[in-house]
XYZ file of C-alpha atoms in Angstrom:
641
model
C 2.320 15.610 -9.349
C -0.942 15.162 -8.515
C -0.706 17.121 -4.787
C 1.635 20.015 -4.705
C 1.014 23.801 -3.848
C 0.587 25.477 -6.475
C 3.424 27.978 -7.167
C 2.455 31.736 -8.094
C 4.070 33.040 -11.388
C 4.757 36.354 -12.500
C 6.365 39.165 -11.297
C 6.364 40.349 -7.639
C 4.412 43.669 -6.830
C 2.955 44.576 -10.123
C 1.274 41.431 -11.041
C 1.330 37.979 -9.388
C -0.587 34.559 -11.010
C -2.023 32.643 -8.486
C -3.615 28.973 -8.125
C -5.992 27.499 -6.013
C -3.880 25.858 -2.987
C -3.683 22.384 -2.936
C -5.399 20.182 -5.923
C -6.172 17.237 -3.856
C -6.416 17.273 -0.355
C -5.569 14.413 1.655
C -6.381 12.084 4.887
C -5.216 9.386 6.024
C -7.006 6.724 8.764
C -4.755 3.704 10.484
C -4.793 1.189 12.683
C -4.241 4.022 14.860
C -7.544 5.268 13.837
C -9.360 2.272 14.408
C -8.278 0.349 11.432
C -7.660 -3.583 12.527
C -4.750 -3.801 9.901
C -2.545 -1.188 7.692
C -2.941 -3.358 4.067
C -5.957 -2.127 2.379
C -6.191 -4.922 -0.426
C -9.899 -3.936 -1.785
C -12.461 -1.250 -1.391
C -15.950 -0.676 -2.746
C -18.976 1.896 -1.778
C -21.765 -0.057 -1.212
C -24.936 1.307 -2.674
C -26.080 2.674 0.924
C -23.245 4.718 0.681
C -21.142 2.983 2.756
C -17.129 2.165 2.325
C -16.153 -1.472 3.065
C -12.457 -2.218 3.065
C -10.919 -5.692 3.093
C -7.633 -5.988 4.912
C -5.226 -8.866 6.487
C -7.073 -7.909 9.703
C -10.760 -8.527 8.777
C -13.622 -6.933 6.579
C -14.598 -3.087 7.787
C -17.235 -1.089 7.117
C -16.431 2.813 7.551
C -19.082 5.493 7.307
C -16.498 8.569 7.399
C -16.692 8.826 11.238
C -16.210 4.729 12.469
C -14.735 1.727 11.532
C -16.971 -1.394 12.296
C -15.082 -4.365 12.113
C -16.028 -8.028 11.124
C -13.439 -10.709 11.817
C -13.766 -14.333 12.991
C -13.696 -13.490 16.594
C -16.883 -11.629 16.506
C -18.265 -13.233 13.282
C -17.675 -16.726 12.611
C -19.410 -16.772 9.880
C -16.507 -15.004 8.183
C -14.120 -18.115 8.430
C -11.089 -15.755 7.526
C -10.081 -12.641 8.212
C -7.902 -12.091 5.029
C -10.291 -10.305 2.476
C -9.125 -10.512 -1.465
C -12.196 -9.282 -2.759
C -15.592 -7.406 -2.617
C -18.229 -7.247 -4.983
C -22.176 -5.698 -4.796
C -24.113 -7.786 -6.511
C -27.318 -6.158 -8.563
C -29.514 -7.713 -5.884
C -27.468 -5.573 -3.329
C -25.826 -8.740 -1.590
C -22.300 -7.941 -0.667
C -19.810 -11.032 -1.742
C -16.453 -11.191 0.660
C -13.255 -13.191 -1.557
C -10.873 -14.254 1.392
C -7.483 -15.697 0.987
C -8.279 -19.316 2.794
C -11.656 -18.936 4.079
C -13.442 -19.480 0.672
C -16.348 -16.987 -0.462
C -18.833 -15.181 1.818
C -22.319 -13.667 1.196
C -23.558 -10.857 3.744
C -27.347 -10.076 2.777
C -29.647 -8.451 5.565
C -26.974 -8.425 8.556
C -26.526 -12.025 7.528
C -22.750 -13.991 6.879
C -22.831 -17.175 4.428
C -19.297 -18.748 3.619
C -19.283 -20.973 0.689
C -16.375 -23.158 0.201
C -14.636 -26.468 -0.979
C -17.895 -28.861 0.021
C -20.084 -26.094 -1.555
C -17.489 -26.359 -5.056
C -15.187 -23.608 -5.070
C -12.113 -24.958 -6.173
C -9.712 -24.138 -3.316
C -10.040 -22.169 -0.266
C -9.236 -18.979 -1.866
C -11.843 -16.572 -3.883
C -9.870 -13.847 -5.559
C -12.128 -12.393 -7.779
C -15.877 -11.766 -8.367
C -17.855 -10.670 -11.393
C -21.469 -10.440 -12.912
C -22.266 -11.094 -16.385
C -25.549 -9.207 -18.211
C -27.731 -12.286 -17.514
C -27.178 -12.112 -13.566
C -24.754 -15.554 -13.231
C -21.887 -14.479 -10.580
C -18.141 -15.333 -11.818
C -15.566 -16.743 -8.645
C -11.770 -16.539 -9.485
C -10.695 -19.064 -7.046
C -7.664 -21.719 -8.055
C -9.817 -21.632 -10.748
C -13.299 -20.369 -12.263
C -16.695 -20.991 -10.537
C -20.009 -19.454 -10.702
C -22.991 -19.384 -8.196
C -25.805 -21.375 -8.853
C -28.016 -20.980 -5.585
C -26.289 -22.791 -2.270
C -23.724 -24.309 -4.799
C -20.575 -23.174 -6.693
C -20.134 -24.991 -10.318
C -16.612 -25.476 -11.639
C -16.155 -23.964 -14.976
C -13.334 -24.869 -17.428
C -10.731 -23.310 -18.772
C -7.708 -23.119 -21.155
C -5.347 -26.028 -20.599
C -2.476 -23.286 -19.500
C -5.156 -21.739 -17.307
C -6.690 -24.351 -15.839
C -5.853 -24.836 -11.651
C -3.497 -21.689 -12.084
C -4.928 -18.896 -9.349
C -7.241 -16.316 -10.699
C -6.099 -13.021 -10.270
C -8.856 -10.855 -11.759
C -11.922 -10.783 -13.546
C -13.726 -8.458 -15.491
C -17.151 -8.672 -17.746
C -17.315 -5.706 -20.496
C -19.913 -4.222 -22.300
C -20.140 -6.730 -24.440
C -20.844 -9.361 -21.957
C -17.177 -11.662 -22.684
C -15.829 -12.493 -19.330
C -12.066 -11.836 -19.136
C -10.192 -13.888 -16.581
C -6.312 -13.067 -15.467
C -4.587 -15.459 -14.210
C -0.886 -15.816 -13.187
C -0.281 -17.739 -17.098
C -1.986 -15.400 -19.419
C -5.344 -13.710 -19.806
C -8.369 -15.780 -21.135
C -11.225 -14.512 -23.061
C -14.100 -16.331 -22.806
C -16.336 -16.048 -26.108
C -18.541 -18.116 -28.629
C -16.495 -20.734 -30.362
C -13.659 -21.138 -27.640
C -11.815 -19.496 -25.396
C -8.783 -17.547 -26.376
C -5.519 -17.114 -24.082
C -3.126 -13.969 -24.587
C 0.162 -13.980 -23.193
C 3.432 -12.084 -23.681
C 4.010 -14.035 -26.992
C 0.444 -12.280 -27.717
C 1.812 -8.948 -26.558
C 1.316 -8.890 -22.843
C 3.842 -7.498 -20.818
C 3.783 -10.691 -18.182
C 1.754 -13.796 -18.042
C 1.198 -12.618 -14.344
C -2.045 -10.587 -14.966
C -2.976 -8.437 -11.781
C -6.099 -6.320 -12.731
C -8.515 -5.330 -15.205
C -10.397 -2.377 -16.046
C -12.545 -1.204 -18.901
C -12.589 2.291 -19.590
C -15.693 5.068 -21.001
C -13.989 4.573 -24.687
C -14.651 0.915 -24.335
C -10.812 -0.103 -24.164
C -9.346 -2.617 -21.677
C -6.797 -1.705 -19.080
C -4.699 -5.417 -18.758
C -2.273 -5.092 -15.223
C 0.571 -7.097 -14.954
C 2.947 -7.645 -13.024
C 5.500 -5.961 -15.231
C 3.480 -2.789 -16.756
C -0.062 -2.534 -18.517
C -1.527 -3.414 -21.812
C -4.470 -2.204 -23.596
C -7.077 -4.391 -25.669
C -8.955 -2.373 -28.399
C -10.640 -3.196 -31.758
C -9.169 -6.652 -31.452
C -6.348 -6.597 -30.639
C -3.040 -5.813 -27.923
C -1.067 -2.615 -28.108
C 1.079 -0.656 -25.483
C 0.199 2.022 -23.219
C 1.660 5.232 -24.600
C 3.231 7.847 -22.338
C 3.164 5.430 -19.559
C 7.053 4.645 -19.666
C 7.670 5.449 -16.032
C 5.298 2.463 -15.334
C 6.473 0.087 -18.002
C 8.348 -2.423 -15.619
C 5.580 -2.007 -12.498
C 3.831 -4.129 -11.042
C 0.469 -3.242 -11.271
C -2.073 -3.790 -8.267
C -4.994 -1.579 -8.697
C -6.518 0.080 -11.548
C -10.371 2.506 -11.270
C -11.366 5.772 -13.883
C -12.936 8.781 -11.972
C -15.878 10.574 -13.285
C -13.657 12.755 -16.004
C -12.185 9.858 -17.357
C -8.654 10.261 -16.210
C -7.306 6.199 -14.897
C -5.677 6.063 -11.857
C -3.150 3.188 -10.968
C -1.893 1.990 -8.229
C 1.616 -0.203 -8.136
C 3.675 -1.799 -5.854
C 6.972 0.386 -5.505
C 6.043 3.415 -7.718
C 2.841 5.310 -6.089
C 0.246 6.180 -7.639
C -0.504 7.242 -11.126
C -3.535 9.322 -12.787
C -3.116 9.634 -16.767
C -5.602 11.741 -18.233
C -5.072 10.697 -22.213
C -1.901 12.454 -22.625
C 0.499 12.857 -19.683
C 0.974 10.380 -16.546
C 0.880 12.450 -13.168
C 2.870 10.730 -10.310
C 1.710 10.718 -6.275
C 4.007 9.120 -3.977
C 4.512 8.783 -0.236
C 7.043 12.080 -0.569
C 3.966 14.112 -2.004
C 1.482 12.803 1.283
C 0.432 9.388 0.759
C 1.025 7.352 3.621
C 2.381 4.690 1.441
C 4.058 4.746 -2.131
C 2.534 0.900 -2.509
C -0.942 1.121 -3.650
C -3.059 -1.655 -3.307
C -6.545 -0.883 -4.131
C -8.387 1.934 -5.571
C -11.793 3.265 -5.514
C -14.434 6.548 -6.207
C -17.140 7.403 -4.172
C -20.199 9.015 -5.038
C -18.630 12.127 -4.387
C -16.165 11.731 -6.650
C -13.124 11.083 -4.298
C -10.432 8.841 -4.565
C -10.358 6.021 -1.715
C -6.994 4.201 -1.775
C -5.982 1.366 0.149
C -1.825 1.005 0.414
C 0.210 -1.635 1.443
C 1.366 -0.575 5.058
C 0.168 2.731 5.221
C -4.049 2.133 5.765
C -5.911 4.168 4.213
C -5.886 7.681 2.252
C -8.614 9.770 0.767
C -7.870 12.189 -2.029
C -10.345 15.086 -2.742
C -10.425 17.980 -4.553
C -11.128 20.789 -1.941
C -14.685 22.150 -2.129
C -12.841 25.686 -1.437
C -9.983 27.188 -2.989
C -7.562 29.307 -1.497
C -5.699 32.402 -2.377
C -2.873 34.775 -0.961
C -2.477 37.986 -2.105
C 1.096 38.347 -0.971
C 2.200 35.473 1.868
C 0.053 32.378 2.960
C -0.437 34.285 6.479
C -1.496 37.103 4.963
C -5.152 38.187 6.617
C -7.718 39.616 4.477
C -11.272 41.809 5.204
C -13.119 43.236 3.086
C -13.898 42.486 -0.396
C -15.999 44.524 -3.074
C -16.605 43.204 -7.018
C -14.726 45.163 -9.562
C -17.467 45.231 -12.085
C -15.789 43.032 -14.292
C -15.547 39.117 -13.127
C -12.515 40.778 -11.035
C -12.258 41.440 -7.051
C -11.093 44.432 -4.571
C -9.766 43.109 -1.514
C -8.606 45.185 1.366
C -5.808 43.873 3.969
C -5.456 45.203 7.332
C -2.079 46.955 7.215
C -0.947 45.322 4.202
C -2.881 47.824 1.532
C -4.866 46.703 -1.233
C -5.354 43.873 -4.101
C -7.007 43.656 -7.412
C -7.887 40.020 -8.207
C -8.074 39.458 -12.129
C -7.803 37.008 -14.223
C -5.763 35.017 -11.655
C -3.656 37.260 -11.010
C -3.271 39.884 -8.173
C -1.969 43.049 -8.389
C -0.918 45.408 -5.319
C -1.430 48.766 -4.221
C 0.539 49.745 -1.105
C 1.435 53.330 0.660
C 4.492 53.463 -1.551
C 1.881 53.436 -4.670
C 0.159 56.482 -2.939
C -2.036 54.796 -0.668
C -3.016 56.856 2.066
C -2.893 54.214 4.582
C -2.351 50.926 3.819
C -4.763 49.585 6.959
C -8.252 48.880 4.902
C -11.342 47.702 6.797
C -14.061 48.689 4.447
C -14.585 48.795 0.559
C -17.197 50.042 -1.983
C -17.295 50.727 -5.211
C -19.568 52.582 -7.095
C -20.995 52.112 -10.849
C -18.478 54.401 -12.291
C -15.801 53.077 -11.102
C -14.608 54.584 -8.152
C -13.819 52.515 -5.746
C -13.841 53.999 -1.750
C -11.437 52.602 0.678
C -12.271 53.131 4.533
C -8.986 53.125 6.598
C -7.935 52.708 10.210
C -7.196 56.206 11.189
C -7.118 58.065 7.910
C -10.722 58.291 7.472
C -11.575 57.345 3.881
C -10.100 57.063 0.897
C -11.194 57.369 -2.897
C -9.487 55.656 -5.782
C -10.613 56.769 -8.811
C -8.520 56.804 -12.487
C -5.725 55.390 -10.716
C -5.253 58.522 -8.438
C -6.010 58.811 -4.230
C -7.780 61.246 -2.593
C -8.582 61.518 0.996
C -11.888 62.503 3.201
C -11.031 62.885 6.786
C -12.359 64.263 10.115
C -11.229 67.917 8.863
C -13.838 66.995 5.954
C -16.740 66.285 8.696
C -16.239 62.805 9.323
C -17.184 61.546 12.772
C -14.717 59.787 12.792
C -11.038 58.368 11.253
C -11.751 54.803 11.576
C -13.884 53.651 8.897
C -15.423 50.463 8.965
C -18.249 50.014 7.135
C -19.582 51.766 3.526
C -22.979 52.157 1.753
C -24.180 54.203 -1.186
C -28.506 53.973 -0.843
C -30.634 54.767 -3.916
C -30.693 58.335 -3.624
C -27.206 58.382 -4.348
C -25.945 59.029 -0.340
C -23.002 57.627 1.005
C -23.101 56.354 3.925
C -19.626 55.959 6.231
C -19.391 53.983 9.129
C -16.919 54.357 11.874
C -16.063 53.674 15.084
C -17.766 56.849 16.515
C -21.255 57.009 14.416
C -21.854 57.201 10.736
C -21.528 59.941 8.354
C -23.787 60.849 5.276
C -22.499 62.606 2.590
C -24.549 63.316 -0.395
C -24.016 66.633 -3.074
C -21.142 67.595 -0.935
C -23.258 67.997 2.054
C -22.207 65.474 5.817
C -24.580 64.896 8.318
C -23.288 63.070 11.548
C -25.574 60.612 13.284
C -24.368 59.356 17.110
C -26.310 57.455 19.113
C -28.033 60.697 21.048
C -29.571 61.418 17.640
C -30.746 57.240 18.319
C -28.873 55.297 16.846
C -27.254 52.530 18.368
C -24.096 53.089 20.570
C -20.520 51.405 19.551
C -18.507 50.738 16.205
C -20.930 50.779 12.973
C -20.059 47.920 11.327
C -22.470 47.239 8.889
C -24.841 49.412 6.242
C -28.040 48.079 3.992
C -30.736 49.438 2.632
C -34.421 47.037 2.557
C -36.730 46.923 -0.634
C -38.708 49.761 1.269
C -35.792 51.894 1.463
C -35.251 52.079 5.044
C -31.592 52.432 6.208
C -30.310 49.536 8.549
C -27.442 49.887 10.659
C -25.682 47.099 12.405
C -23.629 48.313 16.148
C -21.758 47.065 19.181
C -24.664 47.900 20.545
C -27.441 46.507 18.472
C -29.419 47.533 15.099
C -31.168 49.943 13.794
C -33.636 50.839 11.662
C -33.490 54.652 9.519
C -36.601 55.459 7.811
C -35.111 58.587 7.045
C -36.697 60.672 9.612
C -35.936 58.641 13.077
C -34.248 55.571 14.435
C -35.764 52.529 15.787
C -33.563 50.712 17.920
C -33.447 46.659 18.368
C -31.444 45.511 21.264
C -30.869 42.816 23.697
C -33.528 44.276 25.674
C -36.019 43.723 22.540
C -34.592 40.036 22.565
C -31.366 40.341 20.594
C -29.136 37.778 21.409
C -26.372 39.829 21.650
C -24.903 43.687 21.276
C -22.499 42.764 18.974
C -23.764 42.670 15.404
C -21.649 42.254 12.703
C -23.685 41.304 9.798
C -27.310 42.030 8.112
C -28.993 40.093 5.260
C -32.244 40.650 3.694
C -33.888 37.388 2.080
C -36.023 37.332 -1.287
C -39.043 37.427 1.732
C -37.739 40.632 3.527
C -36.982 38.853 6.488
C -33.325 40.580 8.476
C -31.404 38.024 9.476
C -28.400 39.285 11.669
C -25.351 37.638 12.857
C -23.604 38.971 16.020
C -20.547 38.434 17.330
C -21.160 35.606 20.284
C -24.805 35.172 20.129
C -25.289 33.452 17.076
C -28.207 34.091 13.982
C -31.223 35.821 14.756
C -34.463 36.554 12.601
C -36.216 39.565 12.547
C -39.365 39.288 11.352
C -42.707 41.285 11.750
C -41.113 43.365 14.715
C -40.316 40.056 16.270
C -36.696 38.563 17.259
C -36.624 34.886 17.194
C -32.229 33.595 18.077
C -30.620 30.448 16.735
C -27.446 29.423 18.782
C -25.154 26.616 18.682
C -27.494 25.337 21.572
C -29.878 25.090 18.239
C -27.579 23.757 16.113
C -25.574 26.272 14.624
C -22.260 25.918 13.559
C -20.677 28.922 15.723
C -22.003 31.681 17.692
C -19.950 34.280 15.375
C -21.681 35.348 12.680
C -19.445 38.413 10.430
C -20.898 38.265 7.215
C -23.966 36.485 5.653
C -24.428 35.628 2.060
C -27.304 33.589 -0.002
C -26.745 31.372 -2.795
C -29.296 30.252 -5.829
C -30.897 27.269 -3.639
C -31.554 29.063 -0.269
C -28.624 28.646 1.796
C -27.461 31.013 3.961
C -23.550 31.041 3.936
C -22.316 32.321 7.167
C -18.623 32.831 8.680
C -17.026 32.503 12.177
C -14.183 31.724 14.352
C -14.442 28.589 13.414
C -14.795 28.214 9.943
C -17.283 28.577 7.280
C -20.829 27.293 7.249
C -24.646 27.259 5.664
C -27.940 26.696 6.514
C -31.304 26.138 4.379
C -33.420 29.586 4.837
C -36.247 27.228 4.859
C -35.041 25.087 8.100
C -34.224 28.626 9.766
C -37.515 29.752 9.445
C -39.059 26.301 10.685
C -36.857 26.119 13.385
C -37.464 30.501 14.595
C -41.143 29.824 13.790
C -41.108 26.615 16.104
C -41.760 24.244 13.602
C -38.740 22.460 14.107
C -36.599 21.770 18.279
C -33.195 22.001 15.896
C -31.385 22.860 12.794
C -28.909 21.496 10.708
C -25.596 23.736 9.976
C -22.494 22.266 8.225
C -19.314 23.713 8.436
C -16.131 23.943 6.238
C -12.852 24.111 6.849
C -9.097 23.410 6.371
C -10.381 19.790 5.598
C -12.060 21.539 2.659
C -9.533 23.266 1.039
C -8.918 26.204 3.536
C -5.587 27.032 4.795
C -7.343 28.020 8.135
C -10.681 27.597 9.529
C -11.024 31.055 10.882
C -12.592 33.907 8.870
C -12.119 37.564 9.533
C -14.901 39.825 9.460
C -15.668 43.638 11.145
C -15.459 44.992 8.147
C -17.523 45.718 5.063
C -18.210 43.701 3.060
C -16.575 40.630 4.826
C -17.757 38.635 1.553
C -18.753 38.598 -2.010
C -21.006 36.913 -4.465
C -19.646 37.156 -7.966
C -21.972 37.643 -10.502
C -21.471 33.752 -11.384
C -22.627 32.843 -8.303
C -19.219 32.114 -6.328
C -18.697 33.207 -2.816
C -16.287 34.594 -1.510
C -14.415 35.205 2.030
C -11.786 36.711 4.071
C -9.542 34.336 6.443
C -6.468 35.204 8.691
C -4.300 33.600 5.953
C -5.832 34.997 2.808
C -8.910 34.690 0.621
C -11.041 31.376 -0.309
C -13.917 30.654 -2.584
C -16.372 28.200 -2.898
C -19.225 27.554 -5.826
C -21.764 26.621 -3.537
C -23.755 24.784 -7.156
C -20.474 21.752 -6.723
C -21.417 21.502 -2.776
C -23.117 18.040 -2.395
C -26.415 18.665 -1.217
C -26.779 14.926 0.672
C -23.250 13.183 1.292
C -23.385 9.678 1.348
C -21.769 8.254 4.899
C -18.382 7.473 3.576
C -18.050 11.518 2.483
C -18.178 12.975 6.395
C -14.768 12.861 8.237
C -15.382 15.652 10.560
C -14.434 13.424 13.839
C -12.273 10.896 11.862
C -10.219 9.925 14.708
C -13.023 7.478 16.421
C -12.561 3.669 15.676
C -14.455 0.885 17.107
C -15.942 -2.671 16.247
């Protein structure tokens, strides 16, 4: 199928194979949405990146957010409502095929309908094509082309001629192939030839046309598909399921794989070896598939019979459980070797390799199986902070514990460092603790540092010590603490997250107060009031291109460094912040953080994060840097003409 969850295999505790959740996500938009009608008979992304649709209830225009709708009540230049076709022309005019209100041309906001006194042969245009040399083809109740204001019959086959053009398709080569409900013609030098089903074709009924990258011809019918190549007609292998379908759509996606639409059977992607299968039981909101479509994006636009329309996209994140779908997730350290540590609060801990995940719980000889904080160091060892049995190490497979008996300040442990001189630095909810040679030193907030929770550790390319509180941050440079609060212009206590930038600038996300930028002793905030995504910031991460990855309550998001520094230095009134979530490929929107490190970057540049229901990831290289308007659906509900 081409949407199902993927199913983990392998044993249970020991080792489990995972998948990413979900291969193609989908939505759906109706007239409930703002659609004017439920039959989507054609689609095409215009070159300004917008999605027109023709339906039974006028031509629409969607840019991902809002359906603008042209019918003959509020456009009488369109003289019918019901579209057949759409076609961009080089010269960027948009051509409209209706069922009875012959062919329109919308250039520059501007409707022209061509029809019987202008020579199309009936009232219906069914098809449109260009050839190399610019001349637009009209499949009408027979062939036409455009020449200016005027439409000029063209000829064909006596078993073709006046017999309703179903499809048309120029190749490579520059032949013009027309289907028809008696055969298919192929127009070429010397005559035009006519295949039928004593040629080979499954029907004379030809529905659609497609060629493919390998230069081979996709022939619909109305009972199963044909391919031309090197000459001549030959069967679709592997395609038996579809052999007596009747074929309404046919488009190839960027990787080559065909997709087809039919009338009763769903919808069918065959990638050169095996047919997949996606029905209404697997999402769709129809199993009759009218028209079919990719976007710049690469996503699959489908237009169905009664069911509207449905996008299919392959989820910029992908999701993973450890143990159930619900299963919430904190911290997260690299193993060192393409693999993952991941700590679950009162659920114990993971290894992620290879795909699969393998469990250590408090019947393994876990200490305590409640992990907020994770780091591991070059040799291996890997230190666990716990809630209430201080911390742990995990080193050649064996546990040891380090608890308040030891000299820690406290049990809870929520955040872990090692700095350059080989220290390790343990956070908890009561101060942090340095232990380095065997020797702890306690620091509270009467020796300066911050009051509340210690949350997060890092160390700056001059090797002072930061420390991020409930009650601010601070700065170690080894001999005292400076202290940066609200009263210094932080926008809030709370801080859960510090990030240093290839500048040296702090950035530091609190929890209610948004991003702020600490830069030459000065604090400059950036709110949702500024554009940000949401006021929670736990854990900050920076990819190859200057993005700043952030999570929150409610969801995932990134900025440009470069806008965030406009926008603190007062270059810029706003910023720009997009956010991901269970549209993307999430199971939930909301992250977790509190603990460190709420987030990773893998050494090939991956991110991930912690949710409430398990782990995601996202290459933030396969983000699209500037979606085209039919790629947004974040408020997909709003209609309108």
């Amino acid at each position: 199928m081409l949407l199902a969850a993927a199913v983990s295999m392998g044993q249970s505790r020991a080792g489990r194979q995972v998948a990413p959740l979900f291969p193609y996500l989908i939505a759906a938009w109706t007239s409930e949405q703002g659609l004017p009608q439920n039959t989507v008979t054609t689609l095409l992304q215009t070159r300004d990146g917008y999605l027109w649709l023709g339906t039974w209830g006028g031509l629409v225009r969607f840019d991902g957010v809002r359906f603008t709708i042209f019918d003959p009540a509020n456009t009488p230049a369109l003289v019918s409502g019901r579209i057949r076709a759409l076609y961009e022309s080089r010269d960027g005019v948009l051509w409209i095929g209706t069922e009875s209100g012959g062919l329109t041309r919308f250039d520059r906001g501007e409707f022209r309908t061509f029809g019987r006194a202008e020579g199309l042969p009936t009232d219906t245009a069914s098809a449109i094509a260009q050839d190399r040399a610019g001349t637009l083809w009209i499949g009408s109740g027979g062939l036409a082309r455009v020449e200016g204001s005027r439409l000029v019959p063209e000829p064909l086959p006596t078993d073709a001629q006046n017999r309703e053009i179903m499809t048309l398709l120029v190749d490579r080569d520059d032949t013009l192939w027309v289907g028809t409900r008696s055969g298919l013609v192929r127009r070429q030098q010397g005559g035009d030839a006519v295949l039928t089903v004593a040629d080979g074709l499954p029907s004379n009924v030809v529905t659609r046309l497609l060629q493919d990258r390998d230069g081979k011809i996709w022939i619909g019918t109305e009972r199963g598909l044909a391919w031309w190549q090197d000459g001549a007609l030959g069967a679709v292998p592997t395609l038996n399921r579809f052999s007596q379908s009747h074929i309404w759509a046919l488009a190839e996606d960027r990787r080559g794989q065909v997709w087809i639409g039919t009338m009763r059977d769903g919808l069918g992607r065959w990638d050169g070896r095996e047919l997949a299968v996606l029905s209404s039981a697997d999402g769709l909101s129809d199993k009759a598939i009218r028209s079919l479509s990719f976007d710049r994006e690469g996503n699959a636009w489908v237009g169905t019979d009664i069911g509207g329309l449905n996008r299919l996209r392959a989820p910029r994140f992908q999701a993973y459980t450890p143990v159930l779908p619900a299963q919430a997730v904190v911290p997260i350290v690299g193993d060192g070797n393409q693999g993952l540590w991941i700590g679950a609060p009162c659920a114990g801990l993971f290894h992620l390799q290879a795909g699969t995940f393998r469990s250590h719980t408090e019947t393994d000889g876990l200490p305590h199986g409640c992990i907020l904080a994770l780091h591991r160091d070059p040799d291996g060892t890997l230190w666990i902070g716990t809630s209430g049995a201080g911390l742990v190490r995990f080193k050649d497979g064996r546990f040891s514990t380090i608890t308040v008996d030891d000299g820690l300040s406290n049990s809870v442990v929520l955040s872990l460092f090692r700095d350059r001189e080989g220290a390790l630095w343990i956070g908890t909810l009561e101060g942090v603790t340095r232990w380095h040679e065997g020797r702890i030193t306690i620091y509270r907030s009467q020796d300066g540092l911050t009051p509340g929770r210690v949350t997060f550790i890092m160390q700056d390319r001059g090797g002072a010590l930061w420390f991020a509180t409930y009650g601010g941050v601070s700065r170690f440079d080894g001999r005292a603490f400076t202290r940066y609060t609200t009263a210094d212009g932080l926008s809030h206590a709370f801080v859960r997250a510090l990030h240093e930038d290839a500048e040296g600038t702090l950035w530091i996300g609190t929890y209610g107060g948004g991003l702020n930028r600490l830069r030459d002793g000065r604090i400059a905030r950036i709110t949702t009031a500024d554009g940000l995504f949401d006021n929670v910031v736990s854990r900050i991460l920076e990819d190859d291109r200057g993005k700043l990855w952030m999570t929150g309550n409610r969801g995932i998001f990134r900025a440009t460094r470069r806008e965030l520094n406009d926008f603190a230095d007062g270059k810029i009134r706003r910023i720009t912040s997009i956010g991901y979530g269970a549209e993307d490929g999430m199971v939930t929107s909301e992250t977790n953080g509190g603990g460190q490190p709420a987030g990773w970057r893998t050494p090939d540049g991956r991110l991930w994060f912690p949710t409430i229901k398990g782990l995601v990831s996202v290459d933030p290289a396969a983000t699209n840097p500037v979606a085209p308007p039919s790629s947004s659906n974040r408020s997909s509900r709003t209609g309108g003409r």
